[in-house]
Amino acid sequence: MRIAVAVSGGVDSLCALLLLKKAGHEVMALHALLAERSPTAASPLPGLEAACHALGVPLRVVDLRARFAREVVTPFAAAYAEGRTPNPCALCNRHIKFGALLDVALELGAERLATGHYARIVGGTRSGAPGPLLARAAHAPKDQSYFLSLVPRERLGRMIFPLANMDKAACKALVAEEGLAVPVPQESHDICFAPGGVDAYREFLEQQWQTLGITPPGPGPVMLREETAVPEGKCGGCPERAPLRQIGSHAGLWRYTEGQRRGLGLAHTEALHVLHKDVAANALVVGPRRLLGMRGLVAGEVNVAVDPRFWPERPLVRCRYGGAVAPADVRLEGNRLSLSFAEACFPTAAGQVATLYDEDGVVLAGAIVEEVLA
């Protein structure tokens, strides 16, 4: 089979390339130019060229910077200005890696596009119709199916994940055994187009807004939510929420996200978390961790992978990468999902992804969170 492999310069994509080459496939490597690189940042291209030469694999560079800026970076910056916390990796997978880059691979004669994602492609018998489905990787700690759940199902048949049953340590060992130098050996947790930590991240957003002519809402009140005991004889002495009271000011809602504890700059008798961002009032609502919880959410732009008639009664839902899955009652109406959790769970944020799974880890649907119900 003729397979194109998306290579970034990291060990995962290099391992995927190596595995497919060893399996006897006709392989080509595609390196996508996405974000504008800092003048001081080293390019992975020389290292990729050396690795591909050692494997006898042709390497092509695909310039997708304009489309990446239009379909990932600009929506990301606009969403932040509106008080949301978007997930650019999920948008990149849908529009760029398995959108534009897959199209290029097919134009070059490839039958499939492989990446270094930790995820699986499985048979589609659960959907009541033949066809591939996305599922969680065998190695749960590295599973990336969450970031892939917005990719349309019709694209899944063209996707290959050679690392489906591997873990990171095995990938590193295999690449080292082959004697290949990894061009980008460190694993970054920054967003690829805004590396360098929180300060650089904020500077990037401000530059984007200036370019786009966007003025985000400015400072506003920080409101404290507490619990107070109701006098005995009224509601059995049960606790209720006290009225909100202002305890400070914030420098812009875009600087915060739901659940955040560090960096609030607030002095209080106990640690405070961001409970809610009231965009309409430009207010940041904070409170102690015991008040931090999400009982449901509403999501839109639903990407249905499995016919809802075949969904379990209560699908498992992941609302943050690395977060636990939780069962939920789900209602799908048109292109909107309403989810209700049996128990309050750690909140997500508007702009993040809600991914629905069955008990076997098969992705049923993915959607973008619009509203969090506290």
PDB file of C-alpha atoms in Angstrom, residues 127-361:
ATOM      1  CA  SER A 127     -23.042   1.863  13.798  1.00  0.00           C
ATOM      2  CA  GLY A 128     -25.384  -0.522  12.018  1.00  0.00           C
ATOM      3  CA  ALA A 129     -23.460   0.015   8.798  1.00  0.00           C
ATOM      4  CA  PRO A 130     -20.026  -1.024   7.538  1.00  0.00           C
ATOM      5  CA  GLY A 131     -17.180   1.394   7.848  1.00  0.00           C
ATOM      6  CA  PRO A 132     -14.302   2.439  10.113  1.00  0.00           C
ATOM      7  CA  LEU A 133     -14.665   4.151  13.480  1.00  0.00           C
ATOM      8  CA  LEU A 134     -12.295   6.009  15.770  1.00  0.00           C
ATOM      9  CA  ALA A 135     -11.467   4.488  19.161  1.00  0.00           C
ATOM     10  CA  ARG A 136      -9.211   5.080  22.148  1.00  0.00           C
ATOM     11  CA  ALA A 137      -5.610   3.866  21.937  1.00  0.00           C
ATOM     12  CA  ALA A 138      -4.581   0.703  23.757  1.00  0.00           C
ATOM     13  CA  HIS A 139      -2.259   2.741  26.028  1.00  0.00           C
ATOM     14  CA  ALA A 140      -4.773   4.913  27.888  1.00  0.00           C
ATOM     15  CA  PRO A 141      -2.366   7.548  29.316  1.00  0.00           C
ATOM     16  CA  LYS A 142      -1.324   8.671  25.824  1.00  0.00           C
ATOM     17  CA  ASP A 143      -4.697   8.297  24.096  1.00  0.00           C
ATOM     18  CA  GLN A 144      -5.408  11.191  21.700  1.00  0.00           C
ATOM     19  CA  SER A 145      -8.792  10.166  20.325  1.00  0.00           C
ATOM     20  CA  TYR A 146     -10.258  13.175  22.160  1.00  0.00           C
ATOM     21  CA  PHE A 147      -8.382  15.537  19.815  1.00  0.00           C
ATOM     22  CA  LEU A 148      -9.543  13.548  16.767  1.00  0.00           C
ATOM     23  CA  SER A 149     -13.247  13.328  17.537  1.00  0.00           C
ATOM     24  CA  LEU A 150     -14.182  16.245  15.269  1.00  0.00           C
ATOM     25  CA  VAL A 151     -12.729  14.569  12.140  1.00  0.00           C
ATOM     26  CA  PRO A 152     -15.627  13.574   9.848  1.00  0.00           C
ATOM     27  CA  ARG A 153     -16.281   9.861   9.659  1.00  0.00           C
ATOM     28  CA  GLU A 154     -15.867   9.779   5.880  1.00  0.00           C
ATOM     29  CA  ARG A 155     -12.209  10.640   6.424  1.00  0.00           C
ATOM     30  CA  LEU A 156     -11.525   7.807   8.855  1.00  0.00           C
ATOM     31  CA  GLY A 157     -11.143   5.222   6.088  1.00  0.00           C
ATOM     32  CA  ARG A 158      -8.087   7.109   4.828  1.00  0.00           C
ATOM     33  CA  MET A 159      -6.376   7.327   8.224  1.00  0.00           C
ATOM     34  CA  ILE A 160      -3.777   4.998   9.776  1.00  0.00           C
ATOM     35  CA  PHE A 161      -2.415   5.146  13.311  1.00  0.00           C
ATOM     36  CA  PRO A 162       0.630   2.846  13.532  1.00  0.00           C
ATOM     37  CA  LEU A 163       1.072   3.656  17.250  1.00  0.00           C
ATOM     38  CA  ALA A 164      -2.402   2.383  18.194  1.00  0.00           C
ATOM     39  CA  ASN A 165      -1.050  -0.373  20.434  1.00  0.00           C
ATOM     40  CA  MET A 166       2.211   1.230  21.563  1.00  0.00           C
ATOM     41  CA  ASP A 167       3.334   3.491  24.374  1.00  0.00           C
ATOM     42  CA  LYS A 168       5.840   6.337  24.347  1.00  0.00           C
ATOM     43  CA  ALA A 169       8.684   4.306  25.817  1.00  0.00           C
ATOM     44  CA  ALA A 170       8.364   1.651  23.117  1.00  0.00           C
ATOM     45  CA  CYS A 171       8.402   4.326  20.399  1.00  0.00           C
ATOM     46  CA  LYS A 172      11.551   5.922  21.758  1.00  0.00           C
ATOM     47  CA  ALA A 173      13.264   2.554  22.054  1.00  0.00           C
ATOM     48  CA  LEU A 174      12.394   1.542  18.485  1.00  0.00           C
ATOM     49  CA  VAL A 175      13.660   4.796  16.987  1.00  0.00           C
ATOM     50  CA  ALA A 176      16.862   4.641  19.047  1.00  0.00           C
ATOM     51  CA  GLU A 177      17.417   1.023  18.032  1.00  0.00           C
ATOM     52  CA  GLU A 178      17.294   2.102  14.405  1.00  0.00           C
ATOM     53  CA  GLY A 179      19.946   4.734  15.126  1.00  0.00           C
ATOM     54  CA  LEU A 180      17.731   7.645  14.058  1.00  0.00           C
ATOM     55  CA  ALA A 181      18.247  11.066  15.584  1.00  0.00           C
ATOM     56  CA  VAL A 182      14.951  12.733  16.529  1.00  0.00           C
ATOM     57  CA  PRO A 183      14.905  16.309  15.150  1.00  0.00           C
ATOM     58  CA  VAL A 184      12.608  17.564  17.944  1.00  0.00           C
ATOM     59  CA  PRO A 185      13.388  15.302  20.933  1.00  0.00           C
ATOM     60  CA  GLN A 186      11.633  17.356  23.616  1.00  0.00           C
ATOM     61  CA  GLU A 187       7.877  16.970  24.059  1.00  0.00           C
ATOM     62  CA  SER A 188       6.268  20.403  24.263  1.00  0.00           C
ATOM     63  CA  HIS A 189       2.969  21.060  26.026  1.00  0.00           C
ATOM     64  CA  ASP A 190       2.658  24.533  24.510  1.00  0.00           C
ATOM     65  CA  ILE A 191       0.379  25.357  21.603  1.00  0.00           C
ATOM     66  CA  CYS A 192       2.545  25.016  18.494  1.00  0.00           C
ATOM     67  CA  PHE A 193       1.863  28.544  17.222  1.00  0.00           C
ATOM     68  CA  ALA A 194       2.282  30.225  20.628  1.00  0.00           C
ATOM     69  CA  PRO A 195       5.205  28.545  22.435  1.00  0.00           C
ATOM     70  CA  GLY A 196       7.094  30.046  25.339  1.00  0.00           C
ATOM     71  CA  GLY A 197       4.746  29.923  28.315  1.00  0.00           C
ATOM     72  CA  VAL A 198       1.942  32.123  29.597  1.00  0.00           C
ATOM     73  CA  ASP A 199       3.535  35.510  28.884  1.00  0.00           C
ATOM     74  CA  ALA A 200       4.353  34.633  25.280  1.00  0.00           C
ATOM     75  CA  TYR A 201       0.890  33.159  24.893  1.00  0.00           C
ATOM     76  CA  ARG A 202      -0.800  36.379  25.984  1.00  0.00           C
ATOM     77  CA  GLU A 203       1.488  38.470  23.828  1.00  0.00           C
ATOM     78  CA  PHE A 204       0.582  36.306  20.838  1.00  0.00           C
ATOM     79  CA  LEU A 205      -3.142  36.814  21.432  1.00  0.00           C
ATOM     80  CA  GLU A 206      -2.750  40.565  21.752  1.00  0.00           C
ATOM     81  CA  GLN A 207      -0.806  40.692  18.482  1.00  0.00           C
ATOM     82  CA  GLN A 208      -3.499  38.628  16.754  1.00  0.00           C
ATOM     83  CA  TRP A 209      -6.267  40.904  18.013  1.00  0.00           C
ATOM     84  CA  GLN A 210      -4.431  43.959  16.782  1.00  0.00           C
ATOM     85  CA  THR A 211      -4.059  42.378  13.343  1.00  0.00           C
ATOM     86  CA  LEU A 212      -7.715  41.306  13.255  1.00  0.00           C
ATOM     87  CA  GLY A 213      -9.032  44.597  14.616  1.00  0.00           C
ATOM     88  CA  ILE A 214     -10.505  42.908  17.697  1.00  0.00           C
ATOM     89  CA  THR A 215     -10.803  44.683  21.043  1.00  0.00           C
ATOM     90  CA  PRO A 216     -11.575  42.161  23.806  1.00  0.00           C
ATOM     91  CA  PRO A 217     -13.529  43.243  26.902  1.00  0.00           C
ATOM     92  CA  GLY A 218     -11.244  44.815  29.487  1.00  0.00           C
ATOM     93  CA  PRO A 219     -11.126  44.690  33.287  1.00  0.00           C
ATOM     94  CA  GLY A 220     -14.148  43.724  35.358  1.00  0.00           C
ATOM     95  CA  PRO A 221     -15.172  42.567  38.810  1.00  0.00           C
ATOM     96  CA  VAL A 222     -14.085  39.360  40.539  1.00  0.00           C
ATOM     97  CA  MET A 223     -17.095  38.006  42.423  1.00  0.00           C
ATOM     98  CA  LEU A 224     -16.787  35.553  45.317  1.00  0.00           C
ATOM     99  CA  ARG A 225     -19.337  32.796  45.751  1.00  0.00           C
ATOM    100  CA  GLU A 226     -19.472  31.128  49.157  1.00  0.00           C
ATOM    101  CA  GLU A 227     -21.775  28.762  50.986  1.00  0.00           C
ATOM    102  CA  THR A 228     -23.560  29.732  54.115  1.00  0.00           C
ATOM    103  CA  ALA A 229     -25.627  27.647  56.512  1.00  0.00           C
ATOM    104  CA  VAL A 230     -29.342  28.347  56.503  1.00  0.00           C
ATOM    105  CA  PRO A 231     -30.729  28.773  60.057  1.00  0.00           C
ATOM    106  CA  GLU A 232     -32.053  25.609  61.613  1.00  0.00           C
ATOM    107  CA  GLY A 233     -35.703  25.007  60.861  1.00  0.00           C
ATOM    108  CA  LYS A 234     -35.390  26.434  57.368  1.00  0.00           C
ATOM    109  CA  CYS A 235     -34.640  23.719  54.814  1.00  0.00           C
ATOM    110  CA  GLY A 236     -33.385  21.476  57.616  1.00  0.00           C
ATOM    111  CA  GLY A 237     -30.210  23.463  58.133  1.00  0.00           C
ATOM    112  CA  CYS A 238     -28.957  22.610  54.634  1.00  0.00           C
ATOM    113  CA  PRO A 239     -26.284  24.820  53.024  1.00  0.00           C
ATOM    114  CA  GLU A 240     -27.215  27.276  50.324  1.00  0.00           C
ATOM    115  CA  ARG A 241     -25.244  29.639  48.128  1.00  0.00           C
ATOM    116  CA  ALA A 242     -24.621  33.069  49.541  1.00  0.00           C
ATOM    117  CA  PRO A 243     -25.008  36.140  47.329  1.00  0.00           C
ATOM    118  CA  LEU A 244     -21.975  37.042  45.262  1.00  0.00           C
ATOM    119  CA  ARG A 245     -19.726  39.778  46.597  1.00  0.00           C
ATOM    120  CA  GLN A 246     -16.922  41.591  44.861  1.00  0.00           C
ATOM    121  CA  ILE A 247     -13.431  40.896  46.188  1.00  0.00           C
ATOM    122  CA  GLY A 248     -11.279  42.325  43.431  1.00  0.00           C
ATOM    123  CA  SER A 249     -10.901  43.062  39.737  1.00  0.00           C
ATOM    124  CA  HIS A 250      -9.679  40.990  36.812  1.00  0.00           C
ATOM    125  CA  ALA A 251      -7.621  42.193  33.860  1.00  0.00           C
ATOM    126  CA  GLY A 252      -9.758  40.495  31.187  1.00  0.00           C
ATOM    127  CA  LEU A 253     -11.774  37.258  31.178  1.00  0.00           C
ATOM    128  CA  TRP A 254      -9.596  35.834  28.413  1.00  0.00           C
ATOM    129  CA  ARG A 255      -6.763  35.471  30.943  1.00  0.00           C
ATOM    130  CA  TYR A 256      -8.682  32.814  32.923  1.00  0.00           C
ATOM    131  CA  THR A 257     -10.388  29.476  32.417  1.00  0.00           C
ATOM    132  CA  GLU A 258     -12.854  27.430  34.424  1.00  0.00           C
ATOM    133  CA  GLY A 259     -11.261  25.405  37.222  1.00  0.00           C
ATOM    134  CA  GLN A 260      -8.113  27.573  37.322  1.00  0.00           C
ATOM    135  CA  ARG A 261      -6.494  28.053  40.745  1.00  0.00           C
ATOM    136  CA  ARG A 262      -3.011  29.428  40.141  1.00  0.00           C
ATOM    137  CA  GLY A 263      -2.388  32.965  38.975  1.00  0.00           C
ATOM    138  CA  LEU A 264      -5.604  34.528  40.271  1.00  0.00           C
ATOM    139  CA  GLY A 265      -3.754  37.001  42.497  1.00  0.00           C
ATOM    140  CA  LEU A 266      -6.457  36.960  45.151  1.00  0.00           C
ATOM    141  CA  ALA A 267      -5.895  36.916  48.908  1.00  0.00           C
ATOM    142  CA  HIS A 268      -8.456  34.844  50.772  1.00  0.00           C
ATOM    143  CA  THR A 269      -8.764  32.525  53.757  1.00  0.00           C
ATOM    144  CA  GLU A 270      -8.744  29.467  51.455  1.00  0.00           C
ATOM    145  CA  ALA A 271      -7.647  28.646  47.931  1.00  0.00           C
ATOM    146  CA  LEU A 272     -10.005  29.919  45.250  1.00  0.00           C
ATOM    147  CA  HIS A 273     -10.848  28.525  41.831  1.00  0.00           C
ATOM    148  CA  VAL A 274     -12.550  30.019  38.804  1.00  0.00           C
ATOM    149  CA  LEU A 275     -16.130  28.734  39.006  1.00  0.00           C
ATOM    150  CA  HIS A 276     -17.609  30.588  36.055  1.00  0.00           C
ATOM    151  CA  LYS A 277     -16.949  33.339  33.536  1.00  0.00           C
ATOM    152  CA  ASP A 278     -20.008  35.570  33.240  1.00  0.00           C
ATOM    153  CA  VAL A 279     -19.313  36.993  29.802  1.00  0.00           C
ATOM    154  CA  ALA A 280     -22.492  39.092  29.712  1.00  0.00           C
ATOM    155  CA  ALA A 281     -21.502  40.885  32.927  1.00  0.00           C
ATOM    156  CA  ASN A 282     -17.747  40.691  32.227  1.00  0.00           C
ATOM    157  CA  ALA A 283     -17.395  39.162  35.702  1.00  0.00           C
ATOM    158  CA  LEU A 284     -15.116  36.410  36.967  1.00  0.00           C
ATOM    159  CA  VAL A 285     -16.882  34.234  39.535  1.00  0.00           C
ATOM    160  CA  VAL A 286     -14.577  32.454  41.992  1.00  0.00           C
ATOM    161  CA  GLY A 287     -15.040  30.262  45.039  1.00  0.00           C
ATOM    162  CA  PRO A 288     -13.596  27.391  47.085  1.00  0.00           C
ATOM    163  CA  ARG A 289     -13.013  24.025  45.425  1.00  0.00           C
ATOM    164  CA  ARG A 290     -16.049  22.440  47.090  1.00  0.00           C
ATOM    165  CA  LEU A 291     -18.249  24.672  44.907  1.00  0.00           C
ATOM    166  CA  LEU A 292     -16.374  23.714  41.747  1.00  0.00           C
ATOM    167  CA  GLY A 293     -18.525  21.387  39.685  1.00  0.00           C
ATOM    168  CA  MET A 294     -20.332  20.921  36.399  1.00  0.00           C
ATOM    169  CA  ARG A 295     -23.704  19.191  36.206  1.00  0.00           C
ATOM    170  CA  GLY A 296     -24.087  19.388  32.453  1.00  0.00           C
ATOM    171  CA  LEU A 297     -23.276  21.202  29.245  1.00  0.00           C
ATOM    172  CA  VAL A 298     -24.584  22.179  25.839  1.00  0.00           C
ATOM    173  CA  ALA A 299     -22.414  21.590  22.766  1.00  0.00           C
ATOM    174  CA  GLY A 300     -22.755  22.398  19.070  1.00  0.00           C
ATOM    175  CA  GLU A 301     -21.085  21.634  15.731  1.00  0.00           C
ATOM    176  CA  VAL A 302     -21.728  17.959  16.479  1.00  0.00           C
ATOM    177  CA  ASN A 303     -19.705  15.434  14.487  1.00  0.00           C
ATOM    178  CA  VAL A 304     -21.707  12.207  14.682  1.00  0.00           C
ATOM    179  CA  ALA A 305     -19.665   9.057  14.054  1.00  0.00           C
ATOM    180  CA  VAL A 306     -22.194   6.440  15.162  1.00  0.00           C
ATOM    181  CA  ASP A 307     -25.928   6.584  14.486  1.00  0.00           C
ATOM    182  CA  PRO A 308     -27.503   7.734  17.807  1.00  0.00           C
ATOM    183  CA  ARG A 309     -29.898   4.754  17.633  1.00  0.00           C
ATOM    184  CA  PHE A 310     -26.885   2.587  18.485  1.00  0.00           C
ATOM    185  CA  TRP A 311     -25.596   4.711  21.371  1.00  0.00           C
ATOM    186  CA  PRO A 312     -25.688   3.194  24.862  1.00  0.00           C
ATOM    187  CA  GLU A 313     -28.284   4.575  27.236  1.00  0.00           C
ATOM    188  CA  ARG A 314     -25.664   6.674  29.021  1.00  0.00           C
ATOM    189  CA  PRO A 315     -22.520   7.298  26.919  1.00  0.00           C
ATOM    190  CA  LEU A 316     -19.209   8.074  28.581  1.00  0.00           C
ATOM    191  CA  VAL A 317     -18.129  11.676  28.067  1.00  0.00           C
ATOM    192  CA  ARG A 318     -14.702  13.318  28.190  1.00  0.00           C
ATOM    193  CA  CYS A 319     -14.716  17.108  28.313  1.00  0.00           C
ATOM    194  CA  ARG A 320     -11.013  17.840  28.860  1.00  0.00           C
ATOM    195  CA  TYR A 321      -7.919  16.076  27.578  1.00  0.00           C
ATOM    196  CA  GLY A 322      -6.581  13.946  30.401  1.00  0.00           C
ATOM    197  CA  GLY A 323      -9.812  14.302  32.339  1.00  0.00           C
ATOM    198  CA  ALA A 324     -11.832  11.323  33.485  1.00  0.00           C
ATOM    199  CA  VAL A 325     -14.799  10.083  31.485  1.00  0.00           C
ATOM    200  CA  ALA A 326     -18.190  10.308  33.149  1.00  0.00           C
ATOM    201  CA  PRO A 327     -21.544   8.781  32.203  1.00  0.00           C
ATOM    202  CA  ALA A 328     -24.162  11.254  31.039  1.00  0.00           C
ATOM    203  CA  ASP A 329     -27.733  11.443  29.826  1.00  0.00           C
ATOM    204  CA  VAL A 330     -27.496  12.793  26.293  1.00  0.00           C
ATOM    205  CA  ARG A 331     -30.062  14.462  24.074  1.00  0.00           C
ATOM    206  CA  LEU A 332     -29.234  15.203  20.419  1.00  0.00           C
ATOM    207  CA  GLU A 333     -31.433  17.769  18.717  1.00  0.00           C
ATOM    208  CA  GLY A 334     -30.310  18.780  15.267  1.00  0.00           C
ATOM    209  CA  ASN A 335     -26.696  19.884  15.582  1.00  0.00           C
ATOM    210  CA  ARG A 336     -26.750  20.419  19.345  1.00  0.00           C
ATOM    211  CA  LEU A 337     -26.034  18.097  22.245  1.00  0.00           C
ATOM    212  CA  SER A 338     -27.389  18.515  25.753  1.00  0.00           C
ATOM    213  CA  LEU A 339     -25.574  16.496  28.423  1.00  0.00           C
ATOM    214  CA  SER A 340     -26.558  15.940  32.027  1.00  0.00           C
ATOM    215  CA  PHE A 341     -24.191  14.227  34.489  1.00  0.00           C
ATOM    216  CA  ALA A 342     -25.395  12.083  37.386  1.00  0.00           C
ATOM    217  CA  GLU A 343     -22.755  13.658  39.624  1.00  0.00           C
ATOM    218  CA  ALA A 344     -21.104  17.056  39.340  1.00  0.00           C
ATOM    219  CA  CYS A 345     -17.660  16.770  37.740  1.00  0.00           C
ATOM    220  CA  PHE A 346     -14.661  19.027  37.142  1.00  0.00           C
ATOM    221  CA  PRO A 347     -15.826  21.753  34.747  1.00  0.00           C
ATOM    222  CA  THR A 348     -14.761  22.204  31.188  1.00  0.00           C
ATOM    223  CA  ALA A 349     -14.860  25.507  29.303  1.00  0.00           C
ATOM    224  CA  ALA A 350     -16.783  26.865  26.364  1.00  0.00           C
ATOM    225  CA  GLY A 351     -14.704  26.173  23.254  1.00  0.00           C
ATOM    226  CA  GLN A 352     -13.379  22.835  24.470  1.00  0.00           C
ATOM    227  CA  VAL A 353     -14.420  19.485  22.976  1.00  0.00           C
ATOM    228  CA  ALA A 354     -16.934  17.040  24.399  1.00  0.00           C
ATOM    229  CA  THR A 355     -16.246  13.498  23.153  1.00  0.00           C
ATOM    230  CA  LEU A 356     -18.733  10.671  23.606  1.00  0.00           C
ATOM    231  CA  TYR A 357     -17.560   7.040  23.903  1.00  0.00           C
ATOM    232  CA  ASP A 358     -19.172   3.654  24.320  1.00  0.00           C
ATOM    233  CA  GLU A 359     -17.937   1.142  26.898  1.00  0.00           C
ATOM    234  CA  ASP A 360     -15.342  -0.210  24.436  1.00  0.00           C
ATOM    235  CA  GLY A 361     -13.767   3.192  23.839  1.00  0.00           C
TER     236      GLY A 361
END
